[in-house]
Structure formats: C-alpha cells, structure tokens
mmCIF file of C-alpha atoms and ligand atoms in Angstrom:
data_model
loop_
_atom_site.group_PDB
_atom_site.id
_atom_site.type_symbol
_atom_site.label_atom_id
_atom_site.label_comp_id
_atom_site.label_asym_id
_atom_site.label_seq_id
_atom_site.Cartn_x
_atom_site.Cartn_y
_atom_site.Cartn_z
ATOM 1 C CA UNK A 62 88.677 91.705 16.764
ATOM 2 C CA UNK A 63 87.548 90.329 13.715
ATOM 3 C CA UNK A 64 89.460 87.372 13.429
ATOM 4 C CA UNK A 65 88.254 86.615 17.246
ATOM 5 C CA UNK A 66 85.895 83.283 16.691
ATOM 6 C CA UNK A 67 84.550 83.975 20.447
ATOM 7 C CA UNK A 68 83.272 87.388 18.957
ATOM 8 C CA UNK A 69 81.014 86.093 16.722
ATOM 9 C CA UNK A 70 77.342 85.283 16.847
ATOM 10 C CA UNK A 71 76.504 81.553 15.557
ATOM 11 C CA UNK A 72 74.418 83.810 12.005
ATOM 12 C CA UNK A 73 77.944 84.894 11.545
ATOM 13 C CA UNK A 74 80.336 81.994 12.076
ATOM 14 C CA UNK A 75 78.212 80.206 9.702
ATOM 15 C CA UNK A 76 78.911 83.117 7.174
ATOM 16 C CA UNK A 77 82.219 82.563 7.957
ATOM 17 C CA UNK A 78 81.911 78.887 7.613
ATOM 18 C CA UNK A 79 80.140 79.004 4.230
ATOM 19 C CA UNK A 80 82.633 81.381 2.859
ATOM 20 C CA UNK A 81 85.777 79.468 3.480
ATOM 21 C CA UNK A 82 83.746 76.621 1.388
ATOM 22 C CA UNK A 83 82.461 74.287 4.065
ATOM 23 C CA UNK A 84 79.111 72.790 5.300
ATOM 24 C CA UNK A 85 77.119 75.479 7.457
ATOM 25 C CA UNK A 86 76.180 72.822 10.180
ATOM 26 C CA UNK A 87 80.337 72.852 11.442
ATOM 27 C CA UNK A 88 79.284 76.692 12.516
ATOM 28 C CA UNK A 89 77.340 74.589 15.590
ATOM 29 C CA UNK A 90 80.103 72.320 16.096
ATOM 30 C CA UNK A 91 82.507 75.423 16.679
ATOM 31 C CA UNK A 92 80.067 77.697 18.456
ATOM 32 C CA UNK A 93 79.778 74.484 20.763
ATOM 33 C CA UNK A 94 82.975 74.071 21.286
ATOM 34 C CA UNK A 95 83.688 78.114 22.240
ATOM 35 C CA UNK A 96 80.684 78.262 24.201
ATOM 36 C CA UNK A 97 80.110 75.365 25.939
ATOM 37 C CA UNK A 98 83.021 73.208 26.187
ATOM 38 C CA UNK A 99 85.444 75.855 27.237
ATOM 39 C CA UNK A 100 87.403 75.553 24.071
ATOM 40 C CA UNK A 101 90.310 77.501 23.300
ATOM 41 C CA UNK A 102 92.669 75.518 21.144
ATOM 42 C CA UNK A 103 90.976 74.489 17.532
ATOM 43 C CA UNK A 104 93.739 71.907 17.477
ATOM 44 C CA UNK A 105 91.519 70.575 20.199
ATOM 45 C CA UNK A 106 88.055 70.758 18.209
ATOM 46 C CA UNK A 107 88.316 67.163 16.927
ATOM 47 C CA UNK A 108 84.888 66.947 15.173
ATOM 48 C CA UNK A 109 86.538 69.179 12.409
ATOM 49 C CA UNK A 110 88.395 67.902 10.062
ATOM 50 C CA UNK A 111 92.533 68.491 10.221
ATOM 51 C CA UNK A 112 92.230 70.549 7.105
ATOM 52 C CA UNK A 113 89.487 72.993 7.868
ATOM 53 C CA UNK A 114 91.052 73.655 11.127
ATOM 54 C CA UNK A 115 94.443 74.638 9.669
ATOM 55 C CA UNK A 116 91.706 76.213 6.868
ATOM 56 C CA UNK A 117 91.150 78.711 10.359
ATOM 57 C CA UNK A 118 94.344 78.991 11.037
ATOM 58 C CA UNK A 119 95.798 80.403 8.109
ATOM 59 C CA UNK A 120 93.162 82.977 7.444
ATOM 60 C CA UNK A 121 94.037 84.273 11.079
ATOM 61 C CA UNK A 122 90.896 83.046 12.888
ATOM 62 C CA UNK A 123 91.752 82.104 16.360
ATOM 63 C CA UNK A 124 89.856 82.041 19.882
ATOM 64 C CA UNK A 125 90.904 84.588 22.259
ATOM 65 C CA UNK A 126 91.118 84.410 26.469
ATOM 66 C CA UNK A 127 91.595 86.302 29.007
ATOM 67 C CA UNK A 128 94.555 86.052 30.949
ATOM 68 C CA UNK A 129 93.387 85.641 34.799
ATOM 69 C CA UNK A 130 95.906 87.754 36.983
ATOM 70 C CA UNK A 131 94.213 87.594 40.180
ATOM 71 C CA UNK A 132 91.293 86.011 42.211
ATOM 72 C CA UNK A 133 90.043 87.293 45.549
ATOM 73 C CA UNK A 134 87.551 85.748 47.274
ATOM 74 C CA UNK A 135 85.049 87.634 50.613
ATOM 75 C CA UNK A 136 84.408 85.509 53.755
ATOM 76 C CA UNK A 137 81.034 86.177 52.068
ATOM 77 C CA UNK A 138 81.333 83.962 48.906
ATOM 78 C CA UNK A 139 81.731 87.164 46.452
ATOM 79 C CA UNK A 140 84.702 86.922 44.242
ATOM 80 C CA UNK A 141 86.503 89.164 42.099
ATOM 81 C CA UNK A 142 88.434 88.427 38.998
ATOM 82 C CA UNK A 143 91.265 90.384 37.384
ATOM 83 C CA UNK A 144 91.667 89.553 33.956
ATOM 84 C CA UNK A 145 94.354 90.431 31.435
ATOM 85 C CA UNK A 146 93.281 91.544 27.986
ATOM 86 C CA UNK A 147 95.311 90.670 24.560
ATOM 87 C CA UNK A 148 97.010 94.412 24.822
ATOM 88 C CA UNK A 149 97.883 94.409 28.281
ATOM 89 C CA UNK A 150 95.240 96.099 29.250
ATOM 90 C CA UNK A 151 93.153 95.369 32.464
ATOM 91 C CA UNK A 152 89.808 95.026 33.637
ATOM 92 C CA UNK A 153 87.668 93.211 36.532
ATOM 93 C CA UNK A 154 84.801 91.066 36.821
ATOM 94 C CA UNK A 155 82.441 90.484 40.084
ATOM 95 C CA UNK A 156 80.778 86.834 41.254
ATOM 96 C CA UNK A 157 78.487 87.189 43.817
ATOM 97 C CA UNK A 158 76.955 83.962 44.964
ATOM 98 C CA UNK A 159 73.813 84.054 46.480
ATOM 99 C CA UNK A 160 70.703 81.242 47.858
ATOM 100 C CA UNK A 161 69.027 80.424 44.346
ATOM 101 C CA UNK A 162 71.349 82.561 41.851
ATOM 102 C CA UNK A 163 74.996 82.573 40.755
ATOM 103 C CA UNK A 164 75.104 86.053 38.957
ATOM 104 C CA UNK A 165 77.933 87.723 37.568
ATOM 105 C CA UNK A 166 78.903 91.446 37.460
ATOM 106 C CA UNK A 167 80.578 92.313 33.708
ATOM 107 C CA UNK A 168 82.569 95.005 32.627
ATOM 108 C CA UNK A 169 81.865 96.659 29.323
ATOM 109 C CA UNK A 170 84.743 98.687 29.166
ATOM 110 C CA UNK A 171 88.156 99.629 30.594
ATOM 111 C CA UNK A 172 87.565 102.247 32.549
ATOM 112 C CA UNK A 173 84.837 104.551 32.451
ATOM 113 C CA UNK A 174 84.584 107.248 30.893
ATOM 114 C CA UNK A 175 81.268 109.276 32.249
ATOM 115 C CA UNK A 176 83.426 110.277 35.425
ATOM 116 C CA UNK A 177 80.648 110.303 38.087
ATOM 117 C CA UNK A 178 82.138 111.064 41.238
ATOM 118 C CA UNK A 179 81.193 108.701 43.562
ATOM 119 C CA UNK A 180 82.440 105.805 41.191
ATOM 120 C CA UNK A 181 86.239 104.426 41.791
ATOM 121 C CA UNK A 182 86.058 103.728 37.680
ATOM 122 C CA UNK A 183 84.976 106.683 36.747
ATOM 123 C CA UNK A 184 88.277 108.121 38.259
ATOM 124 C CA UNK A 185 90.111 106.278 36.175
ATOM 125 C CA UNK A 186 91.116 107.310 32.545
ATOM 126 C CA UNK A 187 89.007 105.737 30.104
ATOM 127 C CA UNK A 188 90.985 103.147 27.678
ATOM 128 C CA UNK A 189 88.899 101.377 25.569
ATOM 129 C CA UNK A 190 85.600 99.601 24.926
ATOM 130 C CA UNK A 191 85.770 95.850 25.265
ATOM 131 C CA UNK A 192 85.048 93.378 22.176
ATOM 132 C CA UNK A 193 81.580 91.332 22.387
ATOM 133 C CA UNK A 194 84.061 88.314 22.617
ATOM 134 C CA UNK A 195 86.199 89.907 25.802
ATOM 135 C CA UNK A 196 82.722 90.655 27.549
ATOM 136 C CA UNK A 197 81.299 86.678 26.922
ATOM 137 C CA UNK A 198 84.765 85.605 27.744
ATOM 138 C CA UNK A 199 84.372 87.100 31.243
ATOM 139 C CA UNK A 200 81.342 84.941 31.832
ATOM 140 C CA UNK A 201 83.144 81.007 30.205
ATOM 141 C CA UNK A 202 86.473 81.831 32.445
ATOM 142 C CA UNK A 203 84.601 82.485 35.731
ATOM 143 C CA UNK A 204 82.048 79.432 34.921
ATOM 144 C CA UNK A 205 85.127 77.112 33.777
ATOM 145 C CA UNK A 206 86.868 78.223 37.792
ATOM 146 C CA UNK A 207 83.571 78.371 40.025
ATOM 147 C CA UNK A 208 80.787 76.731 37.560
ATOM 148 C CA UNK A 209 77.464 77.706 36.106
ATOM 149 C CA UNK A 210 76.457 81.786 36.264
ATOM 150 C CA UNK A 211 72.606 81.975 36.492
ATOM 151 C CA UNK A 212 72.278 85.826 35.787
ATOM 152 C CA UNK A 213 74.008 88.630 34.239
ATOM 153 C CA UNK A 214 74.787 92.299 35.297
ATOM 154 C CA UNK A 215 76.165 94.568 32.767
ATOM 155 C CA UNK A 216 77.363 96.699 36.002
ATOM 156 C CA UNK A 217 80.927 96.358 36.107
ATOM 157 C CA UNK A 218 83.253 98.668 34.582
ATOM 158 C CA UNK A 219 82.219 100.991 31.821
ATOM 159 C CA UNK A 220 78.851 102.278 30.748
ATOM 160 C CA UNK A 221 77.473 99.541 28.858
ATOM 161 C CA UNK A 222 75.157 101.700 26.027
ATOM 162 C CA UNK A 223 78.430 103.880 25.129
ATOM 163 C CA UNK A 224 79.437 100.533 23.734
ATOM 164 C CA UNK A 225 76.068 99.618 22.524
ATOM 165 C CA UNK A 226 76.619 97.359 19.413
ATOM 166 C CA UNK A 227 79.396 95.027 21.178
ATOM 167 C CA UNK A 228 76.760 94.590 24.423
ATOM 168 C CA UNK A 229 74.338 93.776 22.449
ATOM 169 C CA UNK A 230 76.044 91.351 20.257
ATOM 170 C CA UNK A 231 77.518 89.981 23.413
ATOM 171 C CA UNK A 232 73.929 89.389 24.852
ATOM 172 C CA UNK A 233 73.267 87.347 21.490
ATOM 173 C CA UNK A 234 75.418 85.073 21.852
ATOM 174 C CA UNK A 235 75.145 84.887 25.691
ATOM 175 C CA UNK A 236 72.021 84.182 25.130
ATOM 176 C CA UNK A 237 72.144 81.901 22.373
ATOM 177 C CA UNK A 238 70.221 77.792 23.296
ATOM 178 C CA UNK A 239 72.824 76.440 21.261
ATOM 179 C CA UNK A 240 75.645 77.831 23.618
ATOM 180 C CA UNK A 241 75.294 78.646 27.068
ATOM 181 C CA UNK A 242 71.641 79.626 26.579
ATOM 182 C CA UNK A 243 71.409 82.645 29.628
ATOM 183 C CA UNK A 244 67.722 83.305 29.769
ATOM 184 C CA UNK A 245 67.034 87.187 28.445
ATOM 185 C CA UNK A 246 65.329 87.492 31.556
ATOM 186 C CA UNK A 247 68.166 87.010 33.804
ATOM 187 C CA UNK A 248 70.317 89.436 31.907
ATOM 188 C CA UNK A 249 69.985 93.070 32.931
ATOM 189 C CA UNK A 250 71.930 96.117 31.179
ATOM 190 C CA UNK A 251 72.486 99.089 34.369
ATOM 191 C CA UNK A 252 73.316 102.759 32.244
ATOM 192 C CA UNK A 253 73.920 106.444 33.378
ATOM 193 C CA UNK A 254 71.336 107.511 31.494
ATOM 194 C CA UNK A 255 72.258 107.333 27.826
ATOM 195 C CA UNK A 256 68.874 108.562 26.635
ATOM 196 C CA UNK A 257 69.120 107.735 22.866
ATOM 197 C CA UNK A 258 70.888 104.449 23.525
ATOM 198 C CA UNK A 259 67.872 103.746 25.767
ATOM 199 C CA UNK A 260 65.492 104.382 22.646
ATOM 200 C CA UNK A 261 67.436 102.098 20.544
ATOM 201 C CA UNK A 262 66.768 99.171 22.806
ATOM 202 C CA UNK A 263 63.609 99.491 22.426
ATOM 203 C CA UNK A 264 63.481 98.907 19.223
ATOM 204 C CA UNK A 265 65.903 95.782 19.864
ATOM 205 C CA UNK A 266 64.345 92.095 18.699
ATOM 206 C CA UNK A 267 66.232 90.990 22.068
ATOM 207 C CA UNK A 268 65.815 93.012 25.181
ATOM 208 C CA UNK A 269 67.469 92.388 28.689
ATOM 209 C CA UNK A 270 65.988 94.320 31.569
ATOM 210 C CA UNK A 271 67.011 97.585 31.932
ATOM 211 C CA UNK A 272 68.763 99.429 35.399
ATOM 212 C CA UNK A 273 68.724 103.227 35.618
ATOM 213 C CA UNK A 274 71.257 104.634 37.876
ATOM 214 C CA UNK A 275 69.470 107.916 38.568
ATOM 215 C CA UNK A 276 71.392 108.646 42.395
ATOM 216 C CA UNK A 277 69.566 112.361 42.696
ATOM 217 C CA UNK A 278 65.995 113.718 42.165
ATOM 218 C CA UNK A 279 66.653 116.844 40.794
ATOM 219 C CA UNK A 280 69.204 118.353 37.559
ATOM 220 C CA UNK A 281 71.041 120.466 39.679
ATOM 221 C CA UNK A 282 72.213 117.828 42.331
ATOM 222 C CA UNK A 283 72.520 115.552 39.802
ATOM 223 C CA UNK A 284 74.791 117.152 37.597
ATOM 224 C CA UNK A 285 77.662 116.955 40.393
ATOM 225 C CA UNK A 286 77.277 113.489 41.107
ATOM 226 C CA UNK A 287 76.862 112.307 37.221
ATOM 227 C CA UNK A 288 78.016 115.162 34.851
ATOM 228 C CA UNK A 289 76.013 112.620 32.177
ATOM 229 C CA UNK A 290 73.004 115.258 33.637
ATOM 230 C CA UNK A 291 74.477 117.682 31.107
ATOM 231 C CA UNK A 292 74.207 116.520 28.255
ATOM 232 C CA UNK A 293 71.142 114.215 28.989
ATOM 233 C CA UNK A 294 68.937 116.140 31.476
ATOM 234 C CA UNK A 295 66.482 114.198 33.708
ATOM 235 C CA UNK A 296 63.566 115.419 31.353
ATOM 236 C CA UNK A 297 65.475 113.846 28.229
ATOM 237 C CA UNK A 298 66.048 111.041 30.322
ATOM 238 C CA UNK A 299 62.690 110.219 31.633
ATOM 239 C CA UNK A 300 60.993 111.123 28.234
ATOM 240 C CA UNK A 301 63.542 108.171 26.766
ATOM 241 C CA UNK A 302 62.553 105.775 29.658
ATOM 242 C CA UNK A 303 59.043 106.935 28.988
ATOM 243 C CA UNK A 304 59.596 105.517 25.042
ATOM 244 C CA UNK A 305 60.643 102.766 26.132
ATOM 245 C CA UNK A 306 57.835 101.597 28.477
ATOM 246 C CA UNK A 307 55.265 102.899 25.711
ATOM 247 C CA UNK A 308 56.918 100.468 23.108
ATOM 248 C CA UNK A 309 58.434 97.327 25.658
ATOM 249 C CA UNK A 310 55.638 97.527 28.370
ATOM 250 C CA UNK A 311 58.911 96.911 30.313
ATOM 251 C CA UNK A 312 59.314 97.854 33.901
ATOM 252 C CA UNK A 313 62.786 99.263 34.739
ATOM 253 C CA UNK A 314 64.447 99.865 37.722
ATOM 254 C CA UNK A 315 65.977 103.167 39.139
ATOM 255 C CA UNK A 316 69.575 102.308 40.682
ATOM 256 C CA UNK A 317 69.962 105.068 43.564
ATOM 257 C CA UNK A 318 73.224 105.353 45.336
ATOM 258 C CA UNK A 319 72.607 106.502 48.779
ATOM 259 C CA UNK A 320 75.721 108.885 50.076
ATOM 260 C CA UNK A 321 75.472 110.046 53.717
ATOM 261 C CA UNK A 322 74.087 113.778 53.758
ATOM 262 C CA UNK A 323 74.042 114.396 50.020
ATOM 263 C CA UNK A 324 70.937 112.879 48.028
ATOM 264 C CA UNK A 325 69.592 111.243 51.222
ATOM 265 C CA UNK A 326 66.492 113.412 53.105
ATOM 266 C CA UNK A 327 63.369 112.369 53.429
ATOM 267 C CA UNK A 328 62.629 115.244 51.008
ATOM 268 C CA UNK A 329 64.723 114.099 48.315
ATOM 269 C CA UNK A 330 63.429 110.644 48.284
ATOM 270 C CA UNK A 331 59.284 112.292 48.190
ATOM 271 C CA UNK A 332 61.019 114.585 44.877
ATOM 272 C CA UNK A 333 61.965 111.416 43.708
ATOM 273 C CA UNK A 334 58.805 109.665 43.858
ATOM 274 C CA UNK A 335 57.020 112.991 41.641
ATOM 275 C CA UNK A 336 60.094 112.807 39.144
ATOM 276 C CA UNK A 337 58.921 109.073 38.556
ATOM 277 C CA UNK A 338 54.998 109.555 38.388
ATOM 278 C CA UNK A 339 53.670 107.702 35.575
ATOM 279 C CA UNK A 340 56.380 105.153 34.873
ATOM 280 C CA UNK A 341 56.375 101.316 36.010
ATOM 281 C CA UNK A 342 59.518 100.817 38.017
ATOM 282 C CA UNK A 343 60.820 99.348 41.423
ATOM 283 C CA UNK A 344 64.096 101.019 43.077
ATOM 284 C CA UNK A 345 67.184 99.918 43.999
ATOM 285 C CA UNK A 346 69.150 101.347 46.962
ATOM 286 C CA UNK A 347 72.497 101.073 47.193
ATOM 287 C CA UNK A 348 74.621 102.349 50.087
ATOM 288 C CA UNK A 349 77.458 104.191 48.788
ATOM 289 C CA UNK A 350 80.799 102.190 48.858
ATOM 290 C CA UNK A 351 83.448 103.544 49.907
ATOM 291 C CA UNK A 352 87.396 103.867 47.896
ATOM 292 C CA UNK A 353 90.680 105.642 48.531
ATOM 293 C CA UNK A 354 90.529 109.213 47.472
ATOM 294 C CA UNK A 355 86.498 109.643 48.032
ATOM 295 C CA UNK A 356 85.541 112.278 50.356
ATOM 296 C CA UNK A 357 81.931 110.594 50.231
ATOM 297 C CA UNK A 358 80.677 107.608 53.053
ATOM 298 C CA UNK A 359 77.355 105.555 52.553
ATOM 299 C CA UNK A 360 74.396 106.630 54.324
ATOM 300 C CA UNK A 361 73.980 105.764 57.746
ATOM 301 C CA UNK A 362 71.414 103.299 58.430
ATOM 302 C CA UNK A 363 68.422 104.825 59.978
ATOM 303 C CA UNK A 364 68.784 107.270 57.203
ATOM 304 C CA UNK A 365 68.820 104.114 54.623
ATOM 305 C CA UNK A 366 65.027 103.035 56.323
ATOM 306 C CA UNK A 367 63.785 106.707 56.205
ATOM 307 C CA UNK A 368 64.617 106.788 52.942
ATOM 308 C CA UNK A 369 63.139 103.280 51.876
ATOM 309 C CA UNK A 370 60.275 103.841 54.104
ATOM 310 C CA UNK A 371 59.053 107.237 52.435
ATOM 311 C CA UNK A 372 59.219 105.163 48.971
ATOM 312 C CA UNK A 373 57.398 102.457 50.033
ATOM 313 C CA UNK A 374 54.996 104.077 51.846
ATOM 314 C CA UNK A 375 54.462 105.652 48.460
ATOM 315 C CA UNK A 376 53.859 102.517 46.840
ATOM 316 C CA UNK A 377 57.118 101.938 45.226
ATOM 317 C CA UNK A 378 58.631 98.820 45.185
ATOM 318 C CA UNK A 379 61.733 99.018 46.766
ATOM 319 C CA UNK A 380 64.764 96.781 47.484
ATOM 320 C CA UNK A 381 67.807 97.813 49.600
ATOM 321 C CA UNK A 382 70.874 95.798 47.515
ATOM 322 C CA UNK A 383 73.296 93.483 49.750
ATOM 323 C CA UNK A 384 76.766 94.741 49.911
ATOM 324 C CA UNK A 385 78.559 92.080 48.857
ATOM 325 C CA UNK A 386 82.564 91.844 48.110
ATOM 326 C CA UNK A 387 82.795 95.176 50.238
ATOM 327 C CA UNK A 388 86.128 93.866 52.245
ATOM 328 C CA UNK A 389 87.930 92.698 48.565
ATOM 329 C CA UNK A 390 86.523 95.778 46.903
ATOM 330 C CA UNK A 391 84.179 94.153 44.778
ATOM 331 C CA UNK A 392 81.351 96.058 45.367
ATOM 332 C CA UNK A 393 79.591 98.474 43.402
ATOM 333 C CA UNK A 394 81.566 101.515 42.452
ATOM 334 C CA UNK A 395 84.927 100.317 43.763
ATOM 335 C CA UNK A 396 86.670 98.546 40.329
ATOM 336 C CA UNK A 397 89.393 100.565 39.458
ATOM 337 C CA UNK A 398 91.527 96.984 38.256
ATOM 338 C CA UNK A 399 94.907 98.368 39.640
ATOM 339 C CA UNK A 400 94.917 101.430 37.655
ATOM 340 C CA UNK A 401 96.162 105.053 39.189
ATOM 341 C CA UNK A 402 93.033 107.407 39.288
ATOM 342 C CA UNK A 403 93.411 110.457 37.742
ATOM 343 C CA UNK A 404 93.313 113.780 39.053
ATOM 344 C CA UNK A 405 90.828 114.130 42.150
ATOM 345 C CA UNK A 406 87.414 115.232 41.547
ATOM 346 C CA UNK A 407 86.413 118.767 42.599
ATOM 347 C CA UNK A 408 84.807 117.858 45.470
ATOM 348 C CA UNK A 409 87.322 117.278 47.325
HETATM 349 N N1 SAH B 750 77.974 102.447 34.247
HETATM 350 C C1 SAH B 750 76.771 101.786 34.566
HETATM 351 C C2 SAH B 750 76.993 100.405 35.151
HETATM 352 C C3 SAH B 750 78.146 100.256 36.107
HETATM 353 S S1 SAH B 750 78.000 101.087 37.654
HETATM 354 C C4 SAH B 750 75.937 102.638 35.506
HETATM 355 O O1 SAH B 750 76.436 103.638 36.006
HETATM 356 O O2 SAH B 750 74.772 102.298 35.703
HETATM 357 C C5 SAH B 750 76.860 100.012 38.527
HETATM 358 C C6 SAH B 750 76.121 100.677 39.674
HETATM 359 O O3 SAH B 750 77.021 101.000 40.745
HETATM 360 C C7 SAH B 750 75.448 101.994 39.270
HETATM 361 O O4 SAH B 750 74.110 101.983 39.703
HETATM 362 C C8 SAH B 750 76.236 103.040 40.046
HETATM 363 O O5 SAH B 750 75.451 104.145 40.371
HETATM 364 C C9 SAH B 750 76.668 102.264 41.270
HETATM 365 N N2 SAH B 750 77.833 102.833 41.963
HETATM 366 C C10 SAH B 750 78.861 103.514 41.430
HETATM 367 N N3 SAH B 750 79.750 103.850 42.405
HETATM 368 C C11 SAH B 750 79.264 103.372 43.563
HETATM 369 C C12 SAH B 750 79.740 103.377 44.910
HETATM 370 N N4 SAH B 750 80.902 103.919 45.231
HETATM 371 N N5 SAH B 750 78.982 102.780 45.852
HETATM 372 C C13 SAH B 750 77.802 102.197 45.525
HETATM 373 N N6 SAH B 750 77.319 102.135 44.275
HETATM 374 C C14 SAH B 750 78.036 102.712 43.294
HETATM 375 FE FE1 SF4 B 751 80.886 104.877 34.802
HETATM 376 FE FE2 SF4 B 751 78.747 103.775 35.990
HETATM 377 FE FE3 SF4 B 751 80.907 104.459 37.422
HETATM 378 FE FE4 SF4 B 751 79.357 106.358 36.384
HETATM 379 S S1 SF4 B 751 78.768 104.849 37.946
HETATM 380 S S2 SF4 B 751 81.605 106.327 36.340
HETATM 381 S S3 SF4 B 751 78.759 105.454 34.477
HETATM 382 S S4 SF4 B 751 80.823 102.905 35.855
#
C-alpha cells in the first residue's frame, strides 16, 4: 500500500516529505503523530500546515486502520482481537498479559500457507501477506484499547519469513525511538523453518530474536506434521541456524509442540537433544492446543515432565509455555479468524 503513511519507515516519509517540496523535519512530526499519538485523521495533525496536509491528500497519501470486529477477553487476562482489513479480509491478533510484560502475538499474514497439520491456520486457505503498515497497526489499535505492549511475537497467523521484507520493515519502524521505540530485544520473529530467509537475517543491520518451531526430531516424522520438511530438510535447516549463530552469536530457541503419543517419548526428546549438538539454544514446549476438526490432543502431563526432564537433564534450557487464551481460542495454533478450513488433512 504505497500511499499507506503507516507503512512507511521515518528514512522514507522524509523522502516523501522532501519530494512533495517541504522541510524534512515535518517527516518527525507525522511519524509522531502515526506512531505515537494514535493518529488517523491528517485533518487532525495540526502542527502541519492546512496546505501540506491537503498537499497529502491529493497525491492519495492517507493513514490506514484496522477495523476492530471483535474482542474476547479469558478469565485469564489474554485477549484476542479480530480485525478487519481495507479488502474485507480478516485476521487476528493475541494480548497476553502477564506479571512484568504486556506482549502481543502478530499476524503476518492471512492465513497460512505452510499447512502444518496441527495448526488451525494452516487449515485455512492462504489469502494474502499483510502490509508492514497492517502488521504495526495491530500493535497502535490494541495499545490505544488496553495500553502499552512491552514485547512482540511474530507468532500469529502466517509464517512471518514468507513475507520477509514487510516484517522486517515492520520491525523498523516498531522499533523506531522516535515512535513507539519497542526494544529489538523484546521483539522475537517464530518461523517453520524457512532456511534461506533465516540466512538473510543474519545479514540484517536489525535483528529480533529468532523462534524455531522444529515439533519432531527426525525428517520423516517431521514431514507429516510440517510438510515445510520437504523442501527444507532438518539438515538444510540446522546448517541455516548454524549460519546464523556463526555470524549473530545469537542464541535461538526451538518451539516444540508437544501432541499426545506422536513426537512425545522419552526417545524422541534424547534424538532431539543429538539433532541440536553444537548450537546455543533453549526450548520451548508447547502443549498442543486443541481446534474443531483436529484428530490430535496435547500431551498429557506426566508425559510433558518426562519430556522436559530428559532435556534438562541434558543441559538444555528448557521452558514449558503457559497456555494462555485456551477457553477464547487464542492460543497457539488455534487462529483461524472465522474462516471455513479447507479440506481435512490426511490424518484424519
Ligand atoms: N508460522 C510461524 C509462527 C506462527 S505459529 C511458526 O510456525 O513458527 C506459532 C507457534 O505455534 C509455532 O511454534 C507453532 O508450532 C505453534 N502451534 C501451531 N499450532 C499449534 C497448536 N495447535 N497447539 C500449540 N501450538 C501450536
Ligand atoms: Fe503456518 Fe506456523 Fe501454523 Fe505452520 S504452525 S501452519 S507455519 S502458522
């Protein structure tokens, strides 16, 4: 959406700025104003003058928002937001409250198209990628209804790296001290495994932490819970993640989604500790979620404390994630924003 102002960085709305003949300083005034003031309406941005704003207006330029359709809040303080986009189509953002943090779960696309089977998005037809601007938005409408988000997730709908350069740009201006200044830190991008994508990031001057979701030790089981496994094989994978560390000195974390009786013995968690030799990581567990239409259920839990135990008492760092939003389906793995899914999966 090029004539979006919200999907520009402030390097480019001054471009923009200096182009249509005016000082580059008013850039500030109208990233400001997007970013920090909740503004919508130029009419509203007063510190320009009359003419430049109708300047904006007649070359097109205009600030876009999200239409909010629906909010649904857990007895646990996790909220989820349904948001309208500019074509009608759909998409859902997660708040989940805790002690110190207010972090928010973003979507990167609508839809998903990498169709792991465990995932309620991924059994729903991929639509489009979102705009850097309809990803940022998600973050000012939530702040302007329940106040200041302390930490991004890119683990909403979508796999973030098949929309790489929007993310990214979105992260820039998220980011940005002269808007609402999210520490990199405190911003962390979750993928499927996109191995080249993962190489790029690398090379990225701004890098948020990254989130593997890796959910099986070996190709073959793999492969039917993410078909990603085909085209990027754990070997490809690791060797990218390996890149990464070698260039970053980044840790990352492995994401692992624990399903009852599928990629949850003792053994698979010890082939999982041999797969990862060599890296710097901490892991993630995350009992599987269940949705409508998904023969899966999570992991029971003295099979969730085998499993952690035999990682830790390898060494590895290893947190079990709080299931938060589970009764308003906010969890991980259950957006599907009120669209159909499509055909079951095979498993079933
Ligand atoms: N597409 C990206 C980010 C969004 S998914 C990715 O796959 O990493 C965010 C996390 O939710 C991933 O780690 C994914 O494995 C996990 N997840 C997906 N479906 C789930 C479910 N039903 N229950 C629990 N976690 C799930
Ligand atoms: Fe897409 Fe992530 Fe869900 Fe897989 S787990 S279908 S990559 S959103």
């Amino acid at each position: 959406m090029e004539k979006d102002l919200r999907d520009r960085t402030l390097d480019e709305l001054e471009k923009l700025v200096v182009s249509l003949g005016q000082k580059k300083y008013l850039a500030g005034y109208l990233f400001k104003f997007i970013h920090t003031q909740h503004g919508r309406d130029l009419a509203a941005l007063s510190t320009l003058s009359k003419a430049f704003r109708a300047q904006l207006v007649e070359h097109g330029h205009f600030i876009s928002h999200l239409k909010t359709i629906d909010t649904l809040t857990d007895a646990d303080g996790s909220a989820k937001y349904l948001f309208e986009l500019a074509d009608r189509e759909r998409m859902e953002t997660v708040l989940l409250p805790e002690e110190d943090r207010r972090t928010l779960c973003v979507s990167t696309q609508v839809g998903c198209p990498m169709g792991c089977v465990f995932c309620a998005t991924g059994r729903i037809q991929f639509r489009r990628n979102l705009t850097a601007g309809e990803i940022v938005d998600q973050v000012d409408t939530v702040e302007e209804h329940a106040g200041r988000i302390t930490n991004l997730v890119y683990m909403g709908m979508g796999e973030p790296l098949l929309n790489y350069d929007a993310v990214l740009k979105s992260i820039r201006i998220l980011n940005h001290s002269a808007g609402k200044n999210i520490g990199i830190r405190h911003i962390t991008i979750s993928t499927s495994g996109i191995a080249p994508a993962i190489e790029r990031l690398a090379d990225e001057e701004i890098r948020p932490r990254l989130a593997i979701s890796l959910s099986a030790p070996t190709d073959a089981l793999r492969s039917k819970l993410m078909p990603v496994t085909h085209k990027y094989p754990l070997a490809e994978l690791l060797e990218a993640v390996r890149k990464y560390q070698a260039r970053t000195g980044q840790r990352v974390t492995f994401e692992y989604v624990l399903i009852d009786e599928v990629n949850d013995s003792v053994t698979h968690a010890r082939l999982l500790v041999k797969l990862l030799r060599g890296l710097m990581y901490n892991v993630n567990l995350i009992e599987h979620n269940p949705f409508s239409g998904c023969a899966f259920t999570g992991s029971s839990r003295p099979r969730i404390q085998r499993f952690a135990a035999t990682l830790k008492d390898a060494g590895v760092e290893t947190t079990i994630r709080l299931r938060l939003g589970q009764r308003i389906k906010a969890a991980c793995g259950q957006l599907q924003a009120g669209y159909d899914p499509r055909a079951q999966s095979k498993r079933e």
